[in-house]
Amino acid sequence: MINVPNILTALRIFFIPLIIYLFFFGGDYSRLLAALVFLFASLTDYFDGYFARVMKQQTNFGEFLDPIADKMLVITMLVLLVSENNELLFVLPVIIIISREFLVIAIRQRLAEINSNHKLKVLFVSKIKTGFQLTSLFFLLYKDSIFGFNSYTFGVYLLQVASVLTIISFIYYVRMSWSAIIK
């Protein structure tokens, strides 16, 4: 179904190749542009849900596509950034975040396989985790100093916090669905 929330979700996916291009092939301001496109794509994550609720345009297609778009955006940015930083304090949070995304997909798949009516509700800690992830990725993509402030180092610290929140949210998801998925 074509509606504003679903268009915003699709835009998040369509921005990924542009960010990749700017990351690798852009000119002098390419990292700034990549960060700004990423920021806009990240904002669509908030606004698609907001408009879906306010405009009463929640659809099964949107519920299906939204988490895929989120995962595609975050995982792609993490892989891009690992291409330029292979230090343990950077790579370990990346592995944690990507692994959690695949494990949550596996939980959802298992719940679908057993025809469970159990839905994984988005947790508040997951929303905070997403905020830290997206903010860290913005600073990591931008990479330059902001008013003498090292945005890249700040982004690495935020990514580490996001990875801890990622573990916490994953534990909650497992606890919420454990009785259903072990059947």
PDB file of C-alpha atoms in Angstrom:
ATOM      1  CA  MET A   1       0.000   0.000   0.000  1.00  0.00           C
ATOM      2  CA  ILE A   2       1.336   3.406  -0.952  1.00  0.00           C
ATOM      3  CA  ASN A   3       1.022   5.977   1.809  1.00  0.00           C
ATOM      4  CA  VAL A   4       3.256   8.567   3.473  1.00  0.00           C
ATOM      5  CA  PRO A   5       4.687   6.245   6.161  1.00  0.00           C
ATOM      6  CA  ASN A   6       5.553   3.540   3.633  1.00  0.00           C
ATOM      7  CA  ILE A   7       7.134   6.083   1.279  1.00  0.00           C
ATOM      8  CA  LEU A   8       9.311   7.341   4.150  1.00  0.00           C
ATOM      9  CA  THR A   9      10.326   3.777   4.968  1.00  0.00           C
ATOM     10  CA  ALA A  10      11.204   3.078   1.313  1.00  0.00           C
ATOM     11  CA  LEU A  11      13.207   6.320   1.182  1.00  0.00           C
ATOM     12  CA  ARG A  12      15.372   5.011   4.024  1.00  0.00           C
ATOM     13  CA  ILE A  13      16.341   2.082   1.812  1.00  0.00           C
ATOM     14  CA  PHE A  14      16.854   4.218  -1.311  1.00  0.00           C
ATOM     15  CA  PHE A  15      19.219   6.562   0.531  1.00  0.00           C
ATOM     16  CA  ILE A  16      21.643   3.733   1.317  1.00  0.00           C
ATOM     17  CA  PRO A  17      23.333   3.645  -2.138  1.00  0.00           C
ATOM     18  CA  LEU A  18      23.697   7.438  -2.073  1.00  0.00           C
ATOM     19  CA  ILE A  19      25.405   7.294   1.310  1.00  0.00           C
ATOM     20  CA  ILE A  20      27.719   4.522   0.056  1.00  0.00           C
ATOM     21  CA  TYR A  21      28.602   6.596  -3.003  1.00  0.00           C
ATOM     22  CA  LEU A  22      29.333   9.683  -0.921  1.00  0.00           C
ATOM     23  CA  PHE A  23      31.357   7.623   1.565  1.00  0.00           C
ATOM     24  CA  PHE A  24      33.675   6.182  -1.080  1.00  0.00           C
ATOM     25  CA  PHE A  25      33.577   8.425  -4.122  1.00  0.00           C
ATOM     26  CA  GLY A  26      32.528  11.904  -3.114  1.00  0.00           C
ATOM     27  CA  GLY A  27      34.584  15.065  -3.123  1.00  0.00           C
ATOM     28  CA  ASP A  28      35.724  17.432  -0.387  1.00  0.00           C
ATOM     29  CA  TYR A  29      32.381  17.608   1.354  1.00  0.00           C
ATOM     30  CA  SER A  30      31.376  14.002   0.755  1.00  0.00           C
ATOM     31  CA  ARG A  31      31.556  12.890   4.386  1.00  0.00           C
ATOM     32  CA  LEU A  32      29.437  15.845   5.464  1.00  0.00           C
ATOM     33  CA  LEU A  33      26.909  15.062   2.737  1.00  0.00           C
ATOM     34  CA  ALA A  34      26.937  11.350   3.633  1.00  0.00           C
ATOM     35  CA  ALA A  35      26.293  12.254   7.267  1.00  0.00           C
ATOM     36  CA  LEU A  36      23.474  14.624   6.332  1.00  0.00           C
ATOM     37  CA  VAL A  37      21.801  12.082   4.033  1.00  0.00           C
ATOM     38  CA  PHE A  38      22.153   9.527   6.829  1.00  0.00           C
ATOM     39  CA  LEU A  39      20.605  12.003   9.283  1.00  0.00           C
ATOM     40  CA  PHE A  40      17.659  12.533   6.946  1.00  0.00           C
ATOM     41  CA  ALA A  41      17.278   8.768   6.464  1.00  0.00           C
ATOM     42  CA  SER A  42      17.384   8.311  10.245  1.00  0.00           C
ATOM     43  CA  LEU A  43      14.672  10.906  10.720  1.00  0.00           C
ATOM     44  CA  THR A  44      12.421   8.964   8.367  1.00  0.00           C
ATOM     45  CA  ASP A  45      12.547   6.152  10.938  1.00  0.00           C
ATOM     46  CA  TYR A  46      10.861   8.409  13.474  1.00  0.00           C
ATOM     47  CA  PHE A  47       8.460  10.084  11.093  1.00  0.00           C
ATOM     48  CA  ASP A  48       7.198   6.952   9.350  1.00  0.00           C
ATOM     49  CA  GLY A  49       5.956   5.605  12.671  1.00  0.00           C
ATOM     50  CA  TYR A  50       4.646   8.978  13.757  1.00  0.00           C
ATOM     51  CA  PHE A  51       2.664   9.528  10.557  1.00  0.00           C
ATOM     52  CA  ALA A  52       1.400   5.945  10.557  1.00  0.00           C
ATOM     53  CA  ARG A  53      -0.098   6.481  14.012  1.00  0.00           C
ATOM     54  CA  VAL A  54      -1.362  10.042  13.495  1.00  0.00           C
ATOM     55  CA  MET A  55      -2.762   9.448  10.019  1.00  0.00           C
ATOM     56  CA  LYS A  56      -3.990   5.964  10.970  1.00  0.00           C
ATOM     57  CA  GLN A  57      -2.035   4.487   8.073  1.00  0.00           C
ATOM     58  CA  GLN A  58      -0.470   1.495   9.787  1.00  0.00           C
ATOM     59  CA  THR A  59      -0.223  -1.396   7.339  1.00  0.00           C
ATOM     60  CA  ASN A  60       1.086  -4.952   7.419  1.00  0.00           C
ATOM     61  CA  PHE A  61       3.484  -3.989   4.638  1.00  0.00           C
ATOM     62  CA  GLY A  62       4.804  -1.080   6.718  1.00  0.00           C
ATOM     63  CA  GLU A  63       5.203  -3.297   9.786  1.00  0.00           C
ATOM     64  CA  PHE A  64       7.156  -5.731   7.608  1.00  0.00           C
ATOM     65  CA  LEU A  65       9.319  -3.196   5.758  1.00  0.00           C
ATOM     66  CA  ASP A  66      10.145  -0.779   8.599  1.00  0.00           C
ATOM     67  CA  PRO A  67      12.441  -3.100  10.606  1.00  0.00           C
ATOM     68  CA  ILE A  68      14.086  -4.286   7.386  1.00  0.00           C
ATOM     69  CA  ALA A  69      14.833  -0.700   6.354  1.00  0.00           C
ATOM     70  CA  ASP A  70      16.207   0.035   9.841  1.00  0.00           C
ATOM     71  CA  LYS A  71      18.477  -3.001   9.792  1.00  0.00           C
ATOM     72  CA  MET A  72      19.666  -2.348   6.243  1.00  0.00           C
ATOM     73  CA  LEU A  73      20.589   1.234   7.086  1.00  0.00           C
ATOM     74  CA  VAL A  74      22.373   0.468  10.359  1.00  0.00           C
ATOM     75  CA  ILE A  75      24.196  -2.654   9.160  1.00  0.00           C
ATOM     76  CA  THR A  76      25.339  -0.986   5.931  1.00  0.00           C
ATOM     77  CA  MET A  77      26.728   2.003   7.835  1.00  0.00           C
ATOM     78  CA  LEU A  78      28.522  -0.262  10.322  1.00  0.00           C
ATOM     79  CA  VAL A  79      30.123  -2.268   7.509  1.00  0.00           C
ATOM     80  CA  LEU A  80      31.202   0.932   5.742  1.00  0.00           C
ATOM     81  CA  LEU A  81      32.743   2.284   8.909  1.00  0.00           C
ATOM     82  CA  VAL A  82      34.552  -0.983   9.721  1.00  0.00           C
ATOM     83  CA  SER A  83      36.248  -0.609   6.340  1.00  0.00           C
ATOM     84  CA  GLU A  84      38.214   2.301   7.795  1.00  0.00           C
ATOM     85  CA  ASN A  85      38.512   1.307  11.454  1.00  0.00           C
ATOM     86  CA  ASN A  86      39.503  -2.188  12.498  1.00  0.00           C
ATOM     87  CA  GLU A  87      40.408  -1.455  16.122  1.00  0.00           C
ATOM     88  CA  LEU A  88      38.927  -3.842  18.678  1.00  0.00           C
ATOM     89  CA  LEU A  89      36.989  -1.109  20.528  1.00  0.00           C
ATOM     90  CA  PHE A  90      35.261  -0.330  17.257  1.00  0.00           C
ATOM     91  CA  VAL A  91      34.872  -3.781  15.730  1.00  0.00           C
ATOM     92  CA  LEU A  92      33.506  -5.476  18.859  1.00  0.00           C
ATOM     93  CA  PRO A  93      30.455  -3.169  19.169  1.00  0.00           C
ATOM     94  CA  VAL A  94      29.844  -3.594  15.433  1.00  0.00           C
ATOM     95  CA  ILE A  95      29.823  -7.388  15.786  1.00  0.00           C
ATOM     96  CA  ILE A  96      27.519  -7.171  18.814  1.00  0.00           C
ATOM     97  CA  ILE A  97      25.050  -4.893  17.019  1.00  0.00           C
ATOM     98  CA  ILE A  98      24.968  -6.871  13.774  1.00  0.00           C
ATOM     99  CA  SER A  99      24.713 -10.205  15.618  1.00  0.00           C
ATOM    100  CA  ARG A 100      21.794  -8.957  17.684  1.00  0.00           C
ATOM    101  CA  GLU A 101      19.965  -7.862  14.533  1.00  0.00           C
ATOM    102  CA  PHE A 102      20.259 -11.340  13.027  1.00  0.00           C
ATOM    103  CA  LEU A 103      19.288 -13.023  16.293  1.00  0.00           C
ATOM    104  CA  VAL A 104      16.150 -10.883  16.614  1.00  0.00           C
ATOM    105  CA  ILE A 105      15.272 -11.804  13.020  1.00  0.00           C
ATOM    106  CA  ALA A 106      15.744 -15.466  14.001  1.00  0.00           C
ATOM    107  CA  ILE A 107      13.431 -15.047  17.001  1.00  0.00           C
ATOM    108  CA  ARG A 108      10.764 -13.427  14.826  1.00  0.00           C
ATOM    109  CA  GLN A 109      11.167 -16.208  12.258  1.00  0.00           C
ATOM    110  CA  ARG A 110      10.818 -18.871  14.942  1.00  0.00           C
ATOM    111  CA  LEU A 111       7.676 -17.215  16.291  1.00  0.00           C
ATOM    112  CA  ALA A 112       6.250 -17.171  12.761  1.00  0.00           C
ATOM    113  CA  GLU A 113       7.180 -20.838  12.199  1.00  0.00           C
ATOM    114  CA  ILE A 114       5.291 -21.998  15.249  1.00  0.00           C
ATOM    115  CA  ASN A 115       2.375 -19.716  14.401  1.00  0.00           C
ATOM    116  CA  SER A 116       2.754 -17.956  17.698  1.00  0.00           C
ATOM    117  CA  ASN A 117       0.523 -14.993  18.347  1.00  0.00           C
ATOM    118  CA  HIS A 118       3.347 -13.698  20.508  1.00  0.00           C
ATOM    119  CA  LYS A 119       4.567 -10.411  19.046  1.00  0.00           C
ATOM    120  CA  LEU A 120       7.865  -8.839  19.982  1.00  0.00           C
ATOM    121  CA  LYS A 121       6.908  -5.388  21.152  1.00  0.00           C
ATOM    122  CA  VAL A 122       9.447  -2.627  20.688  1.00  0.00           C
ATOM    123  CA  LEU A 123      10.955  -1.961  24.081  1.00  0.00           C
ATOM    124  CA  PHE A 124      11.812   1.467  25.437  1.00  0.00           C
ATOM    125  CA  VAL A 125      15.431   0.336  25.869  1.00  0.00           C
ATOM    126  CA  SER A 126      15.429  -0.575  22.163  1.00  0.00           C
ATOM    127  CA  LYS A 127      14.334   2.936  21.271  1.00  0.00           C
ATOM    128  CA  ILE A 128      17.172   4.361  23.380  1.00  0.00           C
ATOM    129  CA  LYS A 129      19.577   1.879  21.776  1.00  0.00           C
ATOM    130  CA  THR A 130      18.456   2.993  18.342  1.00  0.00           C
ATOM    131  CA  GLY A 131      18.956   6.626  19.315  1.00  0.00           C
ATOM    132  CA  PHE A 132      22.518   5.921  20.450  1.00  0.00           C
ATOM    133  CA  GLN A 133      23.224   3.860  17.334  1.00  0.00           C
ATOM    134  CA  LEU A 134      21.948   6.460  14.903  1.00  0.00           C
ATOM    135  CA  THR A 135      23.652   9.332  16.725  1.00  0.00           C
ATOM    136  CA  SER A 136      26.940   7.460  16.871  1.00  0.00           C
ATOM    137  CA  LEU A 137      26.731   6.597  13.172  1.00  0.00           C
ATOM    138  CA  PHE A 138      26.080  10.228  12.288  1.00  0.00           C
ATOM    139  CA  PHE A 139      29.225  11.360  14.139  1.00  0.00           C
ATOM    140  CA  LEU A 140      31.263   8.476  12.724  1.00  0.00           C
ATOM    141  CA  LEU A 141      30.159   9.269   9.194  1.00  0.00           C
ATOM    142  CA  TYR A 142      30.864  12.965   9.590  1.00  0.00           C
ATOM    143  CA  LYS A 143      34.287  12.237  11.093  1.00  0.00           C
ATOM    144  CA  ASP A 144      35.570  15.844  11.193  1.00  0.00           C
ATOM    145  CA  SER A 145      35.891  18.043  14.245  1.00  0.00           C
ATOM    146  CA  ILE A 146      32.964  20.207  15.232  1.00  0.00           C
ATOM    147  CA  PHE A 147      34.112  23.413  16.932  1.00  0.00           C
ATOM    148  CA  GLY A 148      37.315  21.638  17.994  1.00  0.00           C
ATOM    149  CA  PHE A 149      35.326  18.650  19.268  1.00  0.00           C
ATOM    150  CA  ASN A 150      36.454  15.263  17.931  1.00  0.00           C
ATOM    151  CA  SER A 151      33.171  13.922  16.562  1.00  0.00           C
ATOM    152  CA  TYR A 152      34.672  10.592  15.479  1.00  0.00           C
ATOM    153  CA  THR A 153      35.959   9.681  18.948  1.00  0.00           C
ATOM    154  CA  PHE A 154      32.609  10.736  20.415  1.00  0.00           C
ATOM    155  CA  GLY A 155      30.890   8.498  17.860  1.00  0.00           C
ATOM    156  CA  VAL A 156      33.060   5.540  18.893  1.00  0.00           C
ATOM    157  CA  TYR A 157      32.085   6.042  22.548  1.00  0.00           C
ATOM    158  CA  LEU A 158      28.411   6.321  21.644  1.00  0.00           C
ATOM    159  CA  LEU A 159      28.713   3.131  19.581  1.00  0.00           C
ATOM    160  CA  GLN A 160      30.112   1.322  22.615  1.00  0.00           C
ATOM    161  CA  VAL A 161      27.184   2.514  24.736  1.00  0.00           C
ATOM    162  CA  ALA A 162      24.821   1.420  21.953  1.00  0.00           C
ATOM    163  CA  SER A 163      26.376  -2.053  21.974  1.00  0.00           C
ATOM    164  CA  VAL A 164      25.742  -2.412  25.714  1.00  0.00           C
ATOM    165  CA  LEU A 165      22.127  -1.306  25.211  1.00  0.00           C
ATOM    166  CA  THR A 166      21.948  -3.760  22.311  1.00  0.00           C
ATOM    167  CA  ILE A 167      22.875  -6.641  24.628  1.00  0.00           C
ATOM    168  CA  ILE A 168      20.344  -5.496  27.237  1.00  0.00           C
ATOM    169  CA  SER A 169      17.533  -5.210  24.685  1.00  0.00           C
ATOM    170  CA  PHE A 170      18.390  -8.612  23.234  1.00  0.00           C
ATOM    171  CA  ILE A 171      18.204 -10.216  26.682  1.00  0.00           C
ATOM    172  CA  TYR A 172      14.756  -8.680  27.159  1.00  0.00           C
ATOM    173  CA  TYR A 173      13.581  -9.966  23.765  1.00  0.00           C
ATOM    174  CA  VAL A 174      14.798 -13.470  24.589  1.00  0.00           C
ATOM    175  CA  ARG A 175      13.133 -13.384  28.015  1.00  0.00           C
ATOM    176  CA  MET A 176       9.854 -12.151  26.483  1.00  0.00           C
ATOM    177  CA  SER A 177       9.763 -14.881  23.842  1.00  0.00           C
ATOM    178  CA  TRP A 178      11.690 -17.777  25.391  1.00  0.00           C
ATOM    179  CA  SER A 179       8.669 -19.877  26.386  1.00  0.00           C
ATOM    180  CA  ALA A 180       7.275 -19.595  22.852  1.00  0.00           C
ATOM    181  CA  ILE A 181      10.494 -20.185  20.880  1.00  0.00           C
ATOM    182  CA  ILE A 182      11.606 -23.328  22.757  1.00  0.00           C
ATOM    183  CA  LYS A 183       8.385 -25.232  21.947  1.00  0.00           C
TER     184      LYS A 183
END
